[in-house]
Short mmCIF file of C-alpha atoms in Angstrom, two decimals:
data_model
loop_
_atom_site.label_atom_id
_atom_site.label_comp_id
_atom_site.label_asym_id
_atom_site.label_seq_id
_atom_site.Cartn_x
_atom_site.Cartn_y
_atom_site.Cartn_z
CA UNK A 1 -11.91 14.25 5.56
CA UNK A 2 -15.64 15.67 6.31
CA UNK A 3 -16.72 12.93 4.35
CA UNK A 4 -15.11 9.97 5.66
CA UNK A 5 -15.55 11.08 9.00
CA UNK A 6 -19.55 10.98 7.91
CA UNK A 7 -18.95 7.41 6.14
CA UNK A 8 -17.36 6.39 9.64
CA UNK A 9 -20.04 7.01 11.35
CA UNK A 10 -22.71 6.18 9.48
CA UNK A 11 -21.24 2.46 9.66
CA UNK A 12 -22.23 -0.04 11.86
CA UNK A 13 -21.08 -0.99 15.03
CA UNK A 14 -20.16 -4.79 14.43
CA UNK A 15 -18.32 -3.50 11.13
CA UNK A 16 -16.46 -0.70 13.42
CA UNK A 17 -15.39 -3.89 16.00
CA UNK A 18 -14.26 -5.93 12.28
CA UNK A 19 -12.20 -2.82 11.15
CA UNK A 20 -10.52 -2.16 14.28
CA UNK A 21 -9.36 -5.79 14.81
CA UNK A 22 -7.80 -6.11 11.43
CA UNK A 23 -6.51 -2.63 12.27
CA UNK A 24 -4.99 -3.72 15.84
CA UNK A 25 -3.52 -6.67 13.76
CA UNK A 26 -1.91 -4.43 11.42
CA UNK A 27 -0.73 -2.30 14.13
CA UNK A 28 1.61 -4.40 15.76
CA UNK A 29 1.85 -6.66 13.02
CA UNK A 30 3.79 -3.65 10.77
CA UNK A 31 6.57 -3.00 13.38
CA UNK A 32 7.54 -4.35 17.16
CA UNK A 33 5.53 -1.93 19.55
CA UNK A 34 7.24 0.48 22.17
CA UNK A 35 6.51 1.58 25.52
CA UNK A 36 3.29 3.32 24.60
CA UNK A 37 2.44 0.42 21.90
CA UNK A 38 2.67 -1.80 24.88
CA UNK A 39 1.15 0.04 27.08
CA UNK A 40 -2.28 0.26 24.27
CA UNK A 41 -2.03 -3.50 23.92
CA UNK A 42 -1.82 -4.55 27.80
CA UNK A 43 -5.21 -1.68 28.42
CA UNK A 44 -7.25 -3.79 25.67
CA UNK A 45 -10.23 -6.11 27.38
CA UNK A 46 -11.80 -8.66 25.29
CA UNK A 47 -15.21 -10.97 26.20
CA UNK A 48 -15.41 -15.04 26.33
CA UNK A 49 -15.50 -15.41 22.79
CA UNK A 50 -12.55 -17.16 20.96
CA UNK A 51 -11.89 -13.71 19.60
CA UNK A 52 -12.27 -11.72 23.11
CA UNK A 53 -9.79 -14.61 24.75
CA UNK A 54 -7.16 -14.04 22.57
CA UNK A 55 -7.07 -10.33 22.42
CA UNK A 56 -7.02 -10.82 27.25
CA UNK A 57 -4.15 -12.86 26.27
CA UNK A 58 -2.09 -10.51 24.24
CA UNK A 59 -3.30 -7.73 26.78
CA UNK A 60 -1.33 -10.10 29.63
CA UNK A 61 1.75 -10.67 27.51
CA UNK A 62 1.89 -7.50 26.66
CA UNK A 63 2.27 -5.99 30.50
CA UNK A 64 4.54 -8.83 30.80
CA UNK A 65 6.99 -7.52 27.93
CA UNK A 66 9.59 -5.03 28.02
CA UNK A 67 10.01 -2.69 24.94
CA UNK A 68 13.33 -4.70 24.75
CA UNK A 69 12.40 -8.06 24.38
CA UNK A 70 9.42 -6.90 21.85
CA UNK A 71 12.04 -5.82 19.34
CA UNK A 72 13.89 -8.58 20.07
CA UNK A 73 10.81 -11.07 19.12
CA UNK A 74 9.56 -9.08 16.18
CA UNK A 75 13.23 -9.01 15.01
CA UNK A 76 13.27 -12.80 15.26
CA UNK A 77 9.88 -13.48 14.24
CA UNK A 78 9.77 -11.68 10.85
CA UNK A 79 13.50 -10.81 10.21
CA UNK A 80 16.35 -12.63 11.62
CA UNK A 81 19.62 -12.50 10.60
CA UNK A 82 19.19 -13.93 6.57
CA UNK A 83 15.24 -14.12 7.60
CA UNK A 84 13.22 -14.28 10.38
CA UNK A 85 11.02 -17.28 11.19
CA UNK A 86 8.07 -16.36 9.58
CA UNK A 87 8.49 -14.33 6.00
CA UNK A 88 5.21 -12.32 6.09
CA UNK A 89 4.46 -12.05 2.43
CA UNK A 90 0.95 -13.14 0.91
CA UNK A 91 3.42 -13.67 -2.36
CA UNK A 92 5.42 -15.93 0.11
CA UNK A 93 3.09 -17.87 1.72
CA UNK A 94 1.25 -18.53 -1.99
CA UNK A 95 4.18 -19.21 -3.94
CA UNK A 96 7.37 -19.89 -2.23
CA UNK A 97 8.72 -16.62 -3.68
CA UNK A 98 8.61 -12.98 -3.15
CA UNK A 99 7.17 -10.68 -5.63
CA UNK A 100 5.16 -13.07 -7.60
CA UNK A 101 2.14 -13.19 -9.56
CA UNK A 102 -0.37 -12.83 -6.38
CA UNK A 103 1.64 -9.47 -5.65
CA UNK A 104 0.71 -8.50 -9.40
CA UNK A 105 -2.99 -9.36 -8.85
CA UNK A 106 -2.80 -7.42 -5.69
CA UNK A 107 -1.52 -4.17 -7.01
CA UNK A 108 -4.00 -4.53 -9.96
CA UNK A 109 -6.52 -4.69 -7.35
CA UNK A 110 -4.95 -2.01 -5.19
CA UNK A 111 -5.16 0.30 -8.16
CA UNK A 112 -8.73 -0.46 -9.04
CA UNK A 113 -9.81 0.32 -5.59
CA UNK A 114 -7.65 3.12 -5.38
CA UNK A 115 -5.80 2.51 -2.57
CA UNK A 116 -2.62 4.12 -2.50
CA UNK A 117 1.03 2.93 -2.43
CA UNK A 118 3.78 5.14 -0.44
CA UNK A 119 4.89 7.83 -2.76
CA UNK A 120 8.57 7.31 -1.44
CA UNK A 121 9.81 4.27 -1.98
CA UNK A 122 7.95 0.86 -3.81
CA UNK A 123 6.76 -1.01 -0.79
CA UNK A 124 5.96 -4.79 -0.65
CA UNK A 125 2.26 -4.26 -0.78
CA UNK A 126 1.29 -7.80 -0.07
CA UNK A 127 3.15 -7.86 3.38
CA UNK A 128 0.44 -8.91 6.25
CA UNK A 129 0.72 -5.68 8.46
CA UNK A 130 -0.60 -4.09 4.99
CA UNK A 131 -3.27 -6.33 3.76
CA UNK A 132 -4.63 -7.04 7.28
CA UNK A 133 -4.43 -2.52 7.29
CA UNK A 134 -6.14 -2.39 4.00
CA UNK A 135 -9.23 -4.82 4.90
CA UNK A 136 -9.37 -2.03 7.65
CA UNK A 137 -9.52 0.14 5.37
CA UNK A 138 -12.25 -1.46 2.63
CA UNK A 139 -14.71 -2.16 5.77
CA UNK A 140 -14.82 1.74 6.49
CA UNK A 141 -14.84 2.57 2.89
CA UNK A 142 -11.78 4.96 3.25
CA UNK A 143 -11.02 3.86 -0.37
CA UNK A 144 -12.74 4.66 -3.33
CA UNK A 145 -15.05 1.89 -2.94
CA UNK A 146 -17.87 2.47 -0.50
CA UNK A 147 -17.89 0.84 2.55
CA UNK A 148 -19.84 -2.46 0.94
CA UNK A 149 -19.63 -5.93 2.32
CA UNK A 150 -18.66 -7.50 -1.29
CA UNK A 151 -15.80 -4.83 -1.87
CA UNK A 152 -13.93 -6.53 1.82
CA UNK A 153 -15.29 -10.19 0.92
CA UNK A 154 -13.86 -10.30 -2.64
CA UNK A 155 -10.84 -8.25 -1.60
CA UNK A 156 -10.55 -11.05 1.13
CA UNK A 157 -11.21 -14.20 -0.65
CA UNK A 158 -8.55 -12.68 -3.81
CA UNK A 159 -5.91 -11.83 -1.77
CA UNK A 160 -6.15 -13.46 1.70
CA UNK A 161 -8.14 -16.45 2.38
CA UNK A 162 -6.02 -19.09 0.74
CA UNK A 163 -2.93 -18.30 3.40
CA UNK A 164 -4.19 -15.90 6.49
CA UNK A 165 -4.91 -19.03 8.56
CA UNK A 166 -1.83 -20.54 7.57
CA UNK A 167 0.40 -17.21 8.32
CA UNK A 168 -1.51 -16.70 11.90
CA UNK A 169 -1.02 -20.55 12.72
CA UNK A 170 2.79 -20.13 12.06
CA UNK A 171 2.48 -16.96 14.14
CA UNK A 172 0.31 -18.77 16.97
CA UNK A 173 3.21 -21.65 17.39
CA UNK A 174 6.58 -20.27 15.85
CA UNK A 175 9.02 -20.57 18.72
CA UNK A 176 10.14 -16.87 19.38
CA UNK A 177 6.66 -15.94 19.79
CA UNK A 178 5.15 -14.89 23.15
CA UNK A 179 3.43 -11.78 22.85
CA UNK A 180 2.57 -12.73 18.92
CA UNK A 181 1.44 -15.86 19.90
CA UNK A 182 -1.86 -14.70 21.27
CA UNK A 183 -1.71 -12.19 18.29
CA UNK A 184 -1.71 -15.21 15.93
CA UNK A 185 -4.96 -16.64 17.77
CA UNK A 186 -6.58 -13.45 17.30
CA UNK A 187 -5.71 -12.98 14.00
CA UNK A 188 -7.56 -16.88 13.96
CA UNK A 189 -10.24 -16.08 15.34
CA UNK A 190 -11.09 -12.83 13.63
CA UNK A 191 -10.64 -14.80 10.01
CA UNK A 192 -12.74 -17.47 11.50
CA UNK A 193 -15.63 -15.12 11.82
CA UNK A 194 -14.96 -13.52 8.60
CA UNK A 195 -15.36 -16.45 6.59
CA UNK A 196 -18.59 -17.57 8.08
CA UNK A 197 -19.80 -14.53 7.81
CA UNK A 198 -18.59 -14.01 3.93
CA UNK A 199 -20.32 -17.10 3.32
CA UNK A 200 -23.58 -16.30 5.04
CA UNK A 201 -23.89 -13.52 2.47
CA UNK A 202 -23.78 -15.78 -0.38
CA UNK A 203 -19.83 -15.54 -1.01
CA UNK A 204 -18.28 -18.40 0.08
CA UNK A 205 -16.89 -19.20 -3.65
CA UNK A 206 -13.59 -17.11 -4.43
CA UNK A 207 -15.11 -14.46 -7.09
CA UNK A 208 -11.76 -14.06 -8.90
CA UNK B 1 -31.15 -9.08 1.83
CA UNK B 2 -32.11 -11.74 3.92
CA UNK B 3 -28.80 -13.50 3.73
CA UNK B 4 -27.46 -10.33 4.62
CA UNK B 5 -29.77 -9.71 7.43
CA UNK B 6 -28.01 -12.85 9.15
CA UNK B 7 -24.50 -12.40 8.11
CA UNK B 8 -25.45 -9.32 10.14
CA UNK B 9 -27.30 -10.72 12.91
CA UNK B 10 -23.91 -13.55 13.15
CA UNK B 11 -21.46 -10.43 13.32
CA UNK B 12 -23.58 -8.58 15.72
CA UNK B 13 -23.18 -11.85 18.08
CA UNK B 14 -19.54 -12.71 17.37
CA UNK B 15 -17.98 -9.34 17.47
CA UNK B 16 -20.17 -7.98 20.19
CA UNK B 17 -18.11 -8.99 22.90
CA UNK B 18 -15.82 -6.19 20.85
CA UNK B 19 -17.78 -3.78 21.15
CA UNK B 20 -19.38 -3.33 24.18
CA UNK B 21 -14.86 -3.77 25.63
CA UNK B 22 -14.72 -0.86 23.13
CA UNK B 23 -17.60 1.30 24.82
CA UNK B 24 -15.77 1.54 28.24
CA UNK B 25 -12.18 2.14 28.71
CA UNK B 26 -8.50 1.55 26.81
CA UNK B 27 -10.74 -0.51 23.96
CA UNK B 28 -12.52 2.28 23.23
CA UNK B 29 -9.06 4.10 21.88
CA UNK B 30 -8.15 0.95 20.94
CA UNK B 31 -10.98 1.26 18.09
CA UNK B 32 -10.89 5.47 17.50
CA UNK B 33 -7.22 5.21 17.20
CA UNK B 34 -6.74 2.26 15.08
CA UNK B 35 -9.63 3.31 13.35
CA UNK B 36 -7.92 6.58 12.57
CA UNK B 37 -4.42 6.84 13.21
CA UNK B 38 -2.49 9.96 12.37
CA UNK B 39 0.39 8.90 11.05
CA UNK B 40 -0.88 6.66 8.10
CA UNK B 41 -1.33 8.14 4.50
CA UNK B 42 -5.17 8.90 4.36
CA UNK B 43 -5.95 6.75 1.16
CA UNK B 44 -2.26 4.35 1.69
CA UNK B 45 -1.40 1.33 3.72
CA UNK B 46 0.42 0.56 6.52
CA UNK B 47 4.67 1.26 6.47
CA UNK B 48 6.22 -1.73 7.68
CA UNK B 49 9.64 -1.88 9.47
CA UNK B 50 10.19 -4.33 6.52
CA UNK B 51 10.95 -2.83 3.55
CA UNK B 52 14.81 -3.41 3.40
CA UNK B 53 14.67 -6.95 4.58
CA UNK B 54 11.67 -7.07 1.87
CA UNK B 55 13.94 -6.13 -0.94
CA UNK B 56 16.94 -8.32 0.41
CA UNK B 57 14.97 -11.50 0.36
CA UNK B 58 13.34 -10.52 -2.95
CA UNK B 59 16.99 -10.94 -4.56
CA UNK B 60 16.83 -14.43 -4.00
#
């Protein structure tokens, strides 16, 4: 624990901002938030930047929702009554399917980096809440892997890239949304400045 | 390094706005707690409120 606490902050602040949007994405991507959930998301301030706008706007729909009507739109949103709206699997959005080869590739991964599954029960590793946790995760080198731009950007452009934008589009216009909507934009916005800045360092071709 | 250097310099710029929200007020949590929340599995994921649904659609 010493030691990651050391790694955290020994990393830089623009990578601390990356982390905790993917992390805030995760957050109340992984379950509907309650009162206090809310209460976090309608305190958060962003600037003028695409990325900023998005995160005042699910700051204002988030004072404007009841604990209530979250559940209710997550419920909709990602699981309906035979399925929700959106189904928010990378394996999913790449294949049509659940549990297909990109899940396999992922876990491979997942194990290679040596980032953990829950010792409980299997989970569905490639579900958004997850992935967008684990990039988290990878940019503060709480895995295995030090904290290393290549270990995120590969781990991105494998397992990510070729659907995010698609999944936080849905998410942006699906028709239950209202406070995921401006979640969807800031999911957007935050891959938007990934990949430019993935491809600044000399990876914008897919290493895998 | 140098294409590094401005990968950095372009995250500095884009994500700045981030972090000087996160230097005053709720942000600031916003980043220490969803930096390091309690409740996760040090080296795991995320638990989504998805697993049965998960396993339901996977039968299909």
């Amino acid at each position: 624990m010493t030691d990651r606490e050391t790694r955290t902050e020994s990393i830089a602040a623009e990578d601390r901002a990356r982390a905790g949007a993917w992390r805030l994405l995760a957050r109340y991507l992984s379950a509907a938030p309650d009162a206090d959930g809310l209460a976090f998301a309608a305190a958060l301030k962003g600037d003028d930047s695409p990325l900023g706008r998005a995160i005042s706007a699910f700051a204002a729909a988030a004072a404007a929702t009841s604990p209530e009507e979250a559940d209710d739109e997550y419920h909709a949103l990602f699981i309906g009554v035979t399925r929700g709206e959106i189904v928010p699997h990378g394996s999913y959005y790449q294949t049509g399917f659940l549990n297909e080869k990109p899940l396999a590739r992922l876990r491979a991964d997942m194990a290679r980096l040596g980032i953990a599954g829950n010792a409980d029960e299997p989970d569905p590793e490639d579900h958004v809440a997850a992935l967008c946790d684990m990039m988290g995760g990878l940019i503060l080198g709480e895995y295995d892997a030090p904290p290393c731009a290549s270990v995120a950007r590969e781990f991105f452009q494998a397992h990510l890239d070729s659907w995010i934008g698609v999944f936080f589009r849905d998410l942006e216009r699906a028709g239950a949304a209202r406070l995921y909507a401006p979640l969807g934009a800031m999911g957007l916005a935050l891959v938007d400045i990934e990949r430019q800045a993935f491809a600044m360092s000399g990876g914008g071709q897919a290493v895998h | 390094m140098e294409k590094e250097s401005k990968r950095r310099d372009f995250l500095k710029l884009t994500m700045l706005g981030l972090v000087t929200a996160a230097s005053s007020g709720a942000a600031a949590s916003a980043q220490a707690s969803v930096a390091g929340e309690k409740e996760e599995p040090s080296s795991g994921y995320r638990e989504t409120a998805h697993v049965r649904k998960y396993y339901d659609l996977a039968r299909f």
